PDB file of C-alpha atoms and ligand atoms in Angstrom:
ATOM      1  CA  MET E 121     -47.077  32.906  63.310  1.00  0.00           C
ATOM      2  CA  ARG E 122     -43.162  34.858  62.982  1.00  0.00           C
ATOM      3  CA  ASN E 123     -40.522  32.601  62.311  1.00  0.00           C
ATOM      4  CA  LYS E 124     -38.565  31.604  65.655  1.00  0.00           C
ATOM      5  CA  ILE E 125     -34.853  31.694  64.943  1.00  0.00           C
ATOM      6  CA  VAL E 126     -31.793  30.475  66.811  1.00  0.00           C
ATOM      7  CA  ALA E 127     -28.801  31.583  65.275  1.00  0.00           C
ATOM      8  CA  GLY E 128     -25.050  31.299  66.053  1.00  0.00           C
ATOM      9  CA  ASN E 129     -22.533  33.840  65.924  1.00  0.00           C
ATOM     10  CA  TRP E 130     -19.031  32.237  65.744  1.00  0.00           C
ATOM     11  CA  LYS E 131     -17.645  35.765  65.942  1.00  0.00           C
ATOM     12  CA  MET E 132     -13.748  35.590  65.199  1.00  0.00           C
ATOM     13  CA  ASN E 133     -13.363  31.758  66.592  1.00  0.00           C
ATOM     14  CA  LYS E 134     -12.610  28.595  65.035  1.00  0.00           C
ATOM     15  CA  THR E 135     -10.031  28.227  61.971  1.00  0.00           C
ATOM     16  CA  LEU E 136     -11.294  26.355  59.405  1.00  0.00           C
ATOM     17  CA  GLN E 137     -11.127  22.822  60.647  1.00  0.00           C
ATOM     18  CA  GLU E 138     -12.300  23.430  63.731  1.00  0.00           C
ATOM     19  CA  GLY E 139     -15.653  25.261  62.189  1.00  0.00           C
ATOM     20  CA  ILE E 140     -15.712  22.177  60.221  1.00  0.00           C
ATOM     21  CA  GLU E 141     -16.259  20.063  63.254  1.00  0.00           C
ATOM     22  CA  LEU E 142     -18.274  22.956  65.023  1.00  0.00           C
ATOM     23  CA  ALA E 143     -20.822  22.751  61.817  1.00  0.00           C
ATOM     24  CA  LYS E 144     -20.264  19.066  61.464  1.00  0.00           C
ATOM     25  CA  GLY E 145     -21.002  18.705  65.564  1.00  0.00           C
ATOM     26  CA  VAL E 146     -24.615  20.715  65.368  1.00  0.00           C
ATOM     27  CA  ASN E 147     -25.920  18.823  61.480  1.00  0.00           C
ATOM     28  CA  ASP E 148     -25.366  15.677  63.781  1.00  0.00           C
ATOM     29  CA  LEU E 149     -27.761  16.654  66.513  1.00  0.00           C
ATOM     30  CA  LEU E 150     -29.614  18.114  64.700  1.00  0.00           C
ATOM     31  CA  LYS E 151     -30.272  15.184  62.622  1.00  0.00           C
ATOM     32  CA  LYS E 152     -31.085  12.694  65.312  1.00  0.00           C
ATOM     33  CA  ASN E 153     -33.655  15.458  66.299  1.00  0.00           C
ATOM     34  CA  ALA E 154     -35.183  18.326  63.964  1.00  0.00           C
ATOM     35  CA  PRO E 155     -35.803  21.258  64.876  1.00  0.00           C
ATOM     36  CA  LYS E 156     -38.684  23.170  65.710  1.00  0.00           C
ATOM     37  CA  CYS E 157     -36.840  26.692  64.717  1.00  0.00           C
ATOM     38  CA  THR E 158     -34.970  28.114  62.012  1.00  0.00           C
ATOM     39  CA  VAL E 159     -31.225  27.339  62.919  1.00  0.00           C
ATOM     40  CA  ILE E 160     -28.778  29.681  61.573  1.00  0.00           C
ATOM     41  CA  LEU E 161     -24.714  29.326  61.608  1.00  0.00           C
ATOM     42  CA  GLY E 162     -23.350  32.647  61.483  1.00  0.00           C
ATOM     43  CA  THR E 163     -19.121  32.190  60.379  1.00  0.00           C
ATOM     44  CA  PRO E 164     -16.052  34.079  59.728  1.00  0.00           C
ATOM     45  CA  PHE E 165     -15.903  34.283  56.175  1.00  0.00           C
ATOM     46  CA  ILE E 166     -13.365  31.883  55.492  1.00  0.00           C
ATOM     47  CA  HIS E 167     -15.563  29.112  56.491  1.00  0.00           C
ATOM     48  CA  LEU E 168     -18.415  30.354  54.555  1.00  0.00           C
ATOM     49  CA  THR E 169     -18.392  27.682  51.795  1.00  0.00           C
ATOM     50  CA  GLU E 170     -17.442  24.734  53.666  1.00  0.00           C
ATOM     51  CA  VAL E 171     -19.878  24.861  56.423  1.00  0.00           C
ATOM     52  CA  VAL E 172     -22.699  24.912  53.130  1.00  0.00           C
ATOM     53  CA  LYS E 173     -21.742  22.235  52.352  1.00  0.00           C
ATOM     54  CA  THR E 174     -21.399  19.983  55.411  1.00  0.00           C
ATOM     55  CA  VAL E 175     -24.652  20.789  56.969  1.00  0.00           C
ATOM     56  CA  ASP E 176     -27.699  19.692  55.683  1.00  0.00           C
ATOM     57  CA  ASN E 177     -30.190  23.355  54.212  1.00  0.00           C
ATOM     58  CA  LYS E 178     -33.084  21.442  55.294  1.00  0.00           C
ATOM     59  CA  LEU E 179     -31.522  21.915  58.880  1.00  0.00           C
ATOM     60  CA  ILE E 180     -29.374  25.077  59.244  1.00  0.00           C
ATOM     61  CA  LYS E 181     -28.991  27.639  57.352  1.00  0.00           C
ATOM     62  CA  VAL E 182     -25.405  29.558  57.381  1.00  0.00           C
ATOM     63  CA  SER E 183     -24.779  33.575  57.536  1.00  0.00           C
ATOM     64  CA  ALA E 184     -21.835  35.892  57.131  1.00  0.00           C
ATOM     65  CA  GLU E 185     -21.223  38.402  59.836  1.00  0.00           C
ATOM     66  CA  ASN E 186     -20.455  41.175  58.017  1.00  0.00           C
ATOM     67  CA  CYS E 187     -19.925  42.290  54.480  1.00  0.00           C
ATOM     68  CA  ALA E 188     -18.569  45.430  52.606  1.00  0.00           C
ATOM     69  CA  ASP E 189     -20.751  48.635  52.449  1.00  0.00           C
ATOM     70  CA  LYS E 190     -19.246  49.087  48.712  1.00  0.00           C
ATOM     71  CA  GLU E 191     -20.355  46.938  45.835  1.00  0.00           C
ATOM     72  CA  LYS E 192     -16.798  45.887  44.503  1.00  0.00           C
ATOM     73  CA  GLY E 193     -13.986  46.709  42.948  1.00  0.00           C
ATOM     74  CA  ALA E 194     -10.368  48.358  44.205  1.00  0.00           C
ATOM     75  CA  TYR E 195     -11.833  47.963  48.423  1.00  0.00           C
ATOM     76  CA  THR E 196      -8.575  45.356  49.066  1.00  0.00           C
ATOM     77  CA  GLY E 197      -9.571  43.053  51.919  1.00  0.00           C
ATOM     78  CA  GLU E 198     -13.545  43.442  51.739  1.00  0.00           C
ATOM     79  CA  VAL E 199     -15.698  41.214  50.923  1.00  0.00           C
ATOM     80  CA  SER E 200     -19.099  41.700  49.213  1.00  0.00           C
ATOM     81  CA  ALA E 201     -22.472  40.687  49.908  1.00  0.00           C
ATOM     82  CA  ALA E 202     -22.503  39.367  46.382  1.00  0.00           C
ATOM     83  CA  MET E 203     -19.852  37.395  47.249  1.00  0.00           C
ATOM     84  CA  VAL E 204     -21.266  36.104  50.624  1.00  0.00           C
ATOM     85  CA  LYS E 205     -24.643  35.330  48.548  1.00  0.00           C
ATOM     86  CA  SER E 206     -22.370  33.116  46.253  1.00  0.00           C
ATOM     87  CA  THR E 207     -20.948  30.954  48.206  1.00  0.00           C
ATOM     88  CA  GLY E 208     -24.942  29.577  49.407  1.00  0.00           C
ATOM     89  CA  ALA E 209     -25.137  31.369  53.025  1.00  0.00           C
ATOM     90  CA  GLU E 210     -28.102  33.212  53.013  1.00  0.00           C
ATOM     91  CA  TYR E 211     -28.408  35.683  55.450  1.00  0.00           C
ATOM     92  CA  VAL E 212     -25.708  37.888  57.058  1.00  0.00           C
ATOM     93  CA  ILE E 213     -25.609  39.748  60.187  1.00  0.00           C
ATOM     94  CA  LEU E 214     -25.696  43.538  59.974  1.00  0.00           C
ATOM     95  CA  GLY E 215     -24.994  46.280  62.876  1.00  0.00           C
ATOM     96  CA  HIS E 216     -23.415  44.004  65.677  1.00  0.00           C
ATOM     97  CA  SER E 217     -21.875  46.157  68.567  1.00  0.00           C
ATOM     98  CA  GLU E 218     -18.684  44.975  68.484  1.00  0.00           C
ATOM     99  CA  ARG E 219     -18.491  45.877  64.613  1.00  0.00           C
ATOM    100  CA  ARG E 220     -20.320  49.298  65.854  1.00  0.00           C
ATOM    101  CA  GLY E 221     -17.721  50.412  68.478  1.00  0.00           C
ATOM    102  CA  TYR E 222     -14.682  48.483  67.166  1.00  0.00           C
ATOM    103  CA  TYR E 223     -14.650  49.355  63.426  1.00  0.00           C
ATOM    104  CA  GLY E 224     -16.502  52.599  63.357  1.00  0.00           C
ATOM    105  CA  GLU E 225     -19.651  51.273  61.299  1.00  0.00           C
ATOM    106  CA  THR E 226     -21.897  54.271  61.367  1.00  0.00           C
ATOM    107  CA  TYR E 227     -25.872  54.642  60.631  1.00  0.00           C
ATOM    108  CA  GLU E 228     -25.115  55.604  57.171  1.00  0.00           C
ATOM    109  CA  ILE E 229     -22.128  52.693  56.700  1.00  0.00           C
ATOM    110  CA  LEU E 230     -24.821  50.001  57.725  1.00  0.00           C
ATOM    111  CA  LYS E 231     -27.637  51.704  55.415  1.00  0.00           C
ATOM    112  CA  GLU E 232     -25.384  51.161  52.533  1.00  0.00           C
ATOM    113  CA  LYS E 233     -24.412  47.960  54.196  1.00  0.00           C
ATOM    114  CA  VAL E 234     -27.844  46.389  54.431  1.00  0.00           C
ATOM    115  CA  GLN E 235     -29.180  47.938  51.156  1.00  0.00           C
ATOM    116  CA  LEU E 236     -26.656  45.636  49.435  1.00  0.00           C
ATOM    117  CA  ALA E 237     -26.720  42.663  51.262  1.00  0.00           C
ATOM    118  CA  LEU E 238     -30.874  42.624  50.167  1.00  0.00           C
ATOM    119  CA  ALA E 239     -30.407  43.828  46.298  1.00  0.00           C
ATOM    120  CA  ASN E 240     -28.002  41.122  46.679  1.00  0.00           C
ATOM    121  CA  GLY E 241     -31.194  38.192  47.368  1.00  0.00           C
ATOM    122  CA  LEU E 242     -29.326  37.782  51.425  1.00  0.00           C
ATOM    123  CA  LYS E 243     -31.288  38.134  53.974  1.00  0.00           C
ATOM    124  CA  VAL E 244     -30.233  40.580  57.062  1.00  0.00           C
ATOM    125  CA  ILE E 245     -29.984  39.849  60.843  1.00  0.00           C
ATOM    126  CA  PHE E 246     -29.622  43.061  61.886  1.00  0.00           C
ATOM    127  CA  CYS E 247     -28.584  44.278  65.765  1.00  0.00           C
ATOM    128  CA  ILE E 248     -29.556  47.092  67.925  1.00  0.00           C
ATOM    129  CA  GLY E 249     -28.941  47.443  71.644  1.00  0.00           C
ATOM    130  CA  GLU E 250     -27.848  50.324  74.026  1.00  0.00           C
ATOM    131  CA  SER E 251     -24.588  50.203  76.265  1.00  0.00           C
ATOM    132  CA  LEU E 252     -24.547  50.041  79.906  1.00  0.00           C
ATOM    133  CA  GLU E 253     -24.380  53.747  80.521  1.00  0.00           C
ATOM    134  CA  GLU E 254     -27.212  54.246  78.049  1.00  0.00           C
ATOM    135  CA  ARG E 255     -29.164  51.940  80.125  1.00  0.00           C
ATOM    136  CA  GLU E 256     -28.677  53.446  83.168  1.00  0.00           C
ATOM    137  CA  ALA E 257     -29.642  56.543  82.210  1.00  0.00           C
ATOM    138  CA  ASN E 258     -32.668  55.106  80.912  1.00  0.00           C
ATOM    139  CA  LYS E 259     -32.244  55.546  77.120  1.00  0.00           C
ATOM    140  CA  GLN E 260     -32.527  52.612  75.400  1.00  0.00           C
ATOM    141  CA  ASN E 261     -35.817  52.753  73.470  1.00  0.00           C
ATOM    142  CA  ALA E 262     -34.463  56.509  72.245  1.00  0.00           C
ATOM    143  CA  VAL E 263     -30.949  54.163  71.264  1.00  0.00           C
ATOM    144  CA  VAL E 264     -32.929  51.148  69.601  1.00  0.00           C
ATOM    145  CA  LYS E 265     -35.314  53.269  68.174  1.00  0.00           C
ATOM    146  CA  ALA E 266     -32.832  55.757  66.323  1.00  0.00           C
ATOM    147  CA  GLU E 267     -30.611  52.966  65.220  1.00  0.00           C
ATOM    148  CA  LEU E 268     -33.221  51.514  63.219  1.00  0.00           C
ATOM    149  CA  GLU E 269     -34.315  54.781  61.939  1.00  0.00           C
ATOM    150  CA  GLY E 270     -30.999  55.196  60.886  1.00  0.00           C
ATOM    151  CA  SER E 271     -30.310  52.054  58.959  1.00  0.00           C
ATOM    152  CA  VAL E 272     -33.145  50.056  58.197  1.00  0.00           C
ATOM    153  CA  PHE E 273     -36.492  52.572  58.333  1.00  0.00           C
ATOM    154  CA  ASN E 274     -35.213  53.471  54.374  1.00  0.00           C
ATOM    155  CA  LEU E 275     -36.166  50.016  53.653  1.00  0.00           C
ATOM    156  CA  SER E 276     -39.686  49.521  51.628  1.00  0.00           C
ATOM    157  CA  ALA E 277     -42.456  47.168  53.427  1.00  0.00           C
ATOM    158  CA  ALA E 278     -41.640  44.626  51.190  1.00  0.00           C
ATOM    159  CA  GLU E 279     -38.096  45.176  51.516  1.00  0.00           C
ATOM    160  CA  PHE E 280     -38.402  44.929  55.456  1.00  0.00           C
ATOM    161  CA  ALA E 281     -39.569  41.429  55.626  1.00  0.00           C
ATOM    162  CA  ASN E 282     -35.841  39.962  55.224  1.00  0.00           C
ATOM    163  CA  ILE E 283     -34.893  41.926  57.936  1.00  0.00           C
ATOM    164  CA  VAL E 284     -34.661  39.897  61.150  1.00  0.00           C
ATOM    165  CA  ILE E 285     -34.017  41.749  64.471  1.00  0.00           C
ATOM    166  CA  ALA E 286     -31.850  41.358  67.421  1.00  0.00           C
ATOM    167  CA  TYR E 287     -31.765  43.080  70.385  1.00  0.00           C
ATOM    168  CA  GLU E 288     -28.949  42.737  72.026  1.00  0.00           C
ATOM    169  CA  PRO E 289     -27.979  44.992  74.961  1.00  0.00           C
ATOM    170  CA  ILE E 290     -24.216  45.979  74.818  1.00  0.00           C
ATOM    171  CA  TRP E 291     -23.835  45.376  78.541  1.00  0.00           C
ATOM    172  CA  ALA E 292     -24.848  41.612  78.451  1.00  0.00           C
ATOM    173  CA  ILE E 293     -22.707  40.503  74.952  1.00  0.00           C
ATOM    174  CA  GLY E 294     -20.063  37.651  76.375  1.00  0.00           C
ATOM    175  CA  THR E 295     -20.273  39.278  80.290  1.00  0.00           C
ATOM    176  CA  GLY E 296     -22.505  36.525  81.528  1.00  0.00           C
ATOM    177  CA  LYS E 297     -24.844  39.071  82.166  1.00  0.00           C
ATOM    178  CA  THR E 298     -28.268  38.448  80.613  1.00  0.00           C
ATOM    179  CA  ALA E 299     -31.262  40.646  80.822  1.00  0.00           C
ATOM    180  CA  THR E 300     -34.007  39.260  82.359  1.00  0.00           C
ATOM    181  CA  SER E 301     -36.528  37.518  80.364  1.00  0.00           C
ATOM    182  CA  ASP E 302     -38.892  41.103  81.702  1.00  0.00           C
ATOM    183  CA  GLN E 303     -36.271  43.306  80.706  1.00  0.00           C
ATOM    184  CA  ALA E 304     -36.116  41.938  77.614  1.00  0.00           C
ATOM    185  CA  GLU E 305     -39.327  41.168  76.835  1.00  0.00           C
ATOM    186  CA  GLU E 306     -40.096  45.291  77.604  1.00  0.00           C
ATOM    187  CA  ILE E 307     -37.952  46.637  74.997  1.00  0.00           C
ATOM    188  CA  HIS E 308     -39.586  43.443  72.338  1.00  0.00           C
ATOM    189  CA  ALA E 309     -42.312  44.496  72.755  1.00  0.00           C
ATOM    190  CA  TYR E 310     -41.076  47.983  71.952  1.00  0.00           C
ATOM    191  CA  ILE E 311     -39.181  47.543  69.497  1.00  0.00           C
ATOM    192  CA  ARG E 312     -41.838  45.809  67.722  1.00  0.00           C
ATOM    193  CA  SER E 313     -44.493  48.773  68.454  1.00  0.00           C
ATOM    194  CA  VAL E 314     -41.814  51.627  66.901  1.00  0.00           C
ATOM    195  CA  ILE E 315     -42.027  49.015  63.500  1.00  0.00           C
ATOM    196  CA  ALA E 316     -45.904  48.597  63.712  1.00  0.00           C
ATOM    197  CA  ASP E 317     -45.851  52.463  63.667  1.00  0.00           C
ATOM    198  CA  LYS E 318     -43.687  52.421  60.524  1.00  0.00           C
ATOM    199  CA  TYR E 319     -44.670  49.484  58.718  1.00  0.00           C
ATOM    200  CA  GLY E 320     -47.978  48.740  60.209  1.00  0.00           C
ATOM    201  CA  LYS E 321     -49.061  45.725  62.237  1.00  0.00           C
ATOM    202  CA  GLU E 322     -49.144  43.442  60.566  1.00  0.00           C
ATOM    203  CA  VAL E 323     -45.177  44.274  59.292  1.00  0.00           C
ATOM    204  CA  ALA E 324     -44.699  44.042  63.168  1.00  0.00           C
ATOM    205  CA  GLU E 325     -46.339  40.534  63.563  1.00  0.00           C
ATOM    206  CA  ASN E 326     -44.333  39.424  60.725  1.00  0.00           C
ATOM    207  CA  THR E 327     -41.129  40.414  62.134  1.00  0.00           C
ATOM    208  CA  SER E 328     -38.237  37.949  64.257  1.00  0.00           C
ATOM    209  CA  ILE E 329     -36.993  40.124  66.641  1.00  0.00           C
ATOM    210  CA  LEU E 330     -34.152  37.869  68.275  1.00  0.00           C
ATOM    211  CA  TYR E 331     -32.757  38.160  71.423  1.00  0.00           C
ATOM    212  CA  GLY E 332     -28.748  38.306  72.199  1.00  0.00           C
ATOM    213  CA  GLY E 333     -26.217  38.834  75.060  1.00  0.00           C
ATOM    214  CA  SER E 334     -25.771  36.230  77.550  1.00  0.00           C
ATOM    215  CA  CYS E 335     -28.123  33.765  76.586  1.00  0.00           C
ATOM    216  CA  LYS E 336     -27.401  30.343  77.226  1.00  0.00           C
ATOM    217  CA  ALA E 337     -29.398  26.609  77.480  1.00  0.00           C
ATOM    218  CA  SER E 338     -30.361  27.973  81.196  1.00  0.00           C
ATOM    219  CA  ASN E 339     -32.289  30.640  80.109  1.00  0.00           C
ATOM    220  CA  ALA E 340     -33.355  30.251  76.573  1.00  0.00           C
ATOM    221  CA  LYS E 341     -36.660  28.464  77.692  1.00  0.00           C
ATOM    222  CA  GLU E 342     -37.212  31.571  79.922  1.00  0.00           C
ATOM    223  CA  LEU E 343     -36.331  34.082  77.380  1.00  0.00           C
ATOM    224  CA  PHE E 344     -37.943  32.160  74.618  1.00  0.00           C
ATOM    225  CA  ALA E 345     -41.217  32.059  76.414  1.00  0.00           C
ATOM    226  CA  LYS E 346     -42.317  36.083  76.539  1.00  0.00           C
ATOM    227  CA  PRO E 347     -44.544  36.731  73.124  1.00  0.00           C
ATOM    228  CA  ASP E 348     -42.569  39.532  71.547  1.00  0.00           C
ATOM    229  CA  ILE E 349     -38.914  37.125  71.494  1.00  0.00           C
ATOM    230  CA  ASP E 350     -38.574  34.583  68.762  1.00  0.00           C
ATOM    231  CA  GLY E 351     -35.363  33.682  69.549  1.00  0.00           C
ATOM    232  CA  GLY E 352     -32.005  34.395  70.152  1.00  0.00           C
ATOM    233  CA  LEU E 353     -28.774  35.140  68.134  1.00  0.00           C
ATOM    234  CA  ILE E 354     -26.098  32.681  70.477  1.00  0.00           C
ATOM    235  CA  GLY E 355     -21.840  33.754  70.492  1.00  0.00           C
ATOM    236  CA  GLY E 356     -19.947  31.711  73.749  1.00  0.00           C
ATOM    237  CA  ALA E 357     -22.959  29.370  73.993  1.00  0.00           C
ATOM    238  CA  SER E 358     -22.657  28.629  69.678  1.00  0.00           C
ATOM    239  CA  LEU E 359     -19.067  27.687  69.932  1.00  0.00           C
ATOM    240  CA  LYS E 360     -20.019  24.309  71.009  1.00  0.00           C
ATOM    241  CA  PRO E 361     -22.337  22.116  69.356  1.00  0.00           C
ATOM    242  CA  GLU E 362     -24.156  20.812  72.907  1.00  0.00           C
ATOM    243  CA  ASP E 363     -24.174  24.229  74.348  1.00  0.00           C
ATOM    244  CA  PHE E 364     -25.973  25.375  70.892  1.00  0.00           C
ATOM    245  CA  TYR E 365     -28.433  22.430  70.648  1.00  0.00           C
ATOM    246  CA  GLY E 366     -29.518  22.957  74.395  1.00  0.00           C
ATOM    247  CA  ILE E 367     -30.454  26.266  72.933  1.00  0.00           C
ATOM    248  CA  ILE E 368     -31.972  24.934  69.891  1.00  0.00           C
ATOM    249  CA  GLU E 369     -33.922  22.550  72.286  1.00  0.00           C
ATOM    250  CA  ALA E 370     -35.912  25.449  74.051  1.00  0.00           C
ATOM    251  CA  TYR E 371     -38.775  24.950  71.715  1.00  0.00           C
ATOM    252  CA  ASN E 372     -38.707  21.632  71.461  1.00  0.00           C
TER     253      ASN E 372
HETATM  254  P1  PGA H1434     -22.384  36.337  73.970  1.00  0.00           P
HETATM  255  O1  PGA H1434     -22.706  37.104  72.352  1.00  0.00           O
HETATM  256  O2  PGA H1434     -23.567  35.108  73.240  1.00  0.00           O
HETATM  257  O3  PGA H1434     -21.627  35.197  73.885  1.00  0.00           O
HETATM  258  O4  PGA H1434     -22.769  37.140  75.117  1.00  0.00           O
HETATM  259  C1  PGA H1434     -23.953  37.714  71.790  1.00  0.00           C
HETATM  260  C2  PGA H1434     -23.676  37.777  70.372  1.00  0.00           C
HETATM  261  O5  PGA H1434     -22.467  38.829  70.493  1.00  0.00           O
HETATM  262  O6  PGA H1434     -23.940  38.347  69.329  1.00  0.00           O
END
């Protein structure tokens, strides 16, 4: 059985102190009711070390939201995969549409980031997903396939085992407009078939594919009940312990 995952993506929210409070809040709720899925908190770089110290590692894993496409050296302001790993974080989110859209992260850049993350022992939550325009032109399948081929299908099957896919339709992110569970399931099944074509059925069956985009407690259960949806990547609803816990509870 593949891993079920609920991962928060705080984005550029929370001061350090607020972030510690939030992590503590989630940890307290999970201490009372142990989660039936892997729970991950994706935080800004500066929070990583403290959040790792704040949470019980058996209940919560910690993720960065980005890392550099260079190993080390004269890249002022960048944070390397090795630095992320040294905080105790175990995951890194790569390929988020906000990184692709606002910071010009191309397939090639993401390919470098993924390789460096894996080389440094991090697991990668790799985001893919189409824009509204692409969905309206019925190009969503071609878009997600190209994103996989462009940045992660160069990996060996053994490397690919450390990749979690997050399907996030851009039109659903932060808009309150969720993909229907049928719409999401259809493309998740397609993504799994593309992985099967590349790496074989066993690898595809073992790959966790998360849904992201206005996922909240009220729709998580229906989404997560679909056979090819293995959890969620949660933005807005990960910023309050109770809201995030409400989504984790979908697996109870
Ligand atoms: P959202 O964001 O849950 O606020 O829509 C999801 C994401 O961008 O990962």
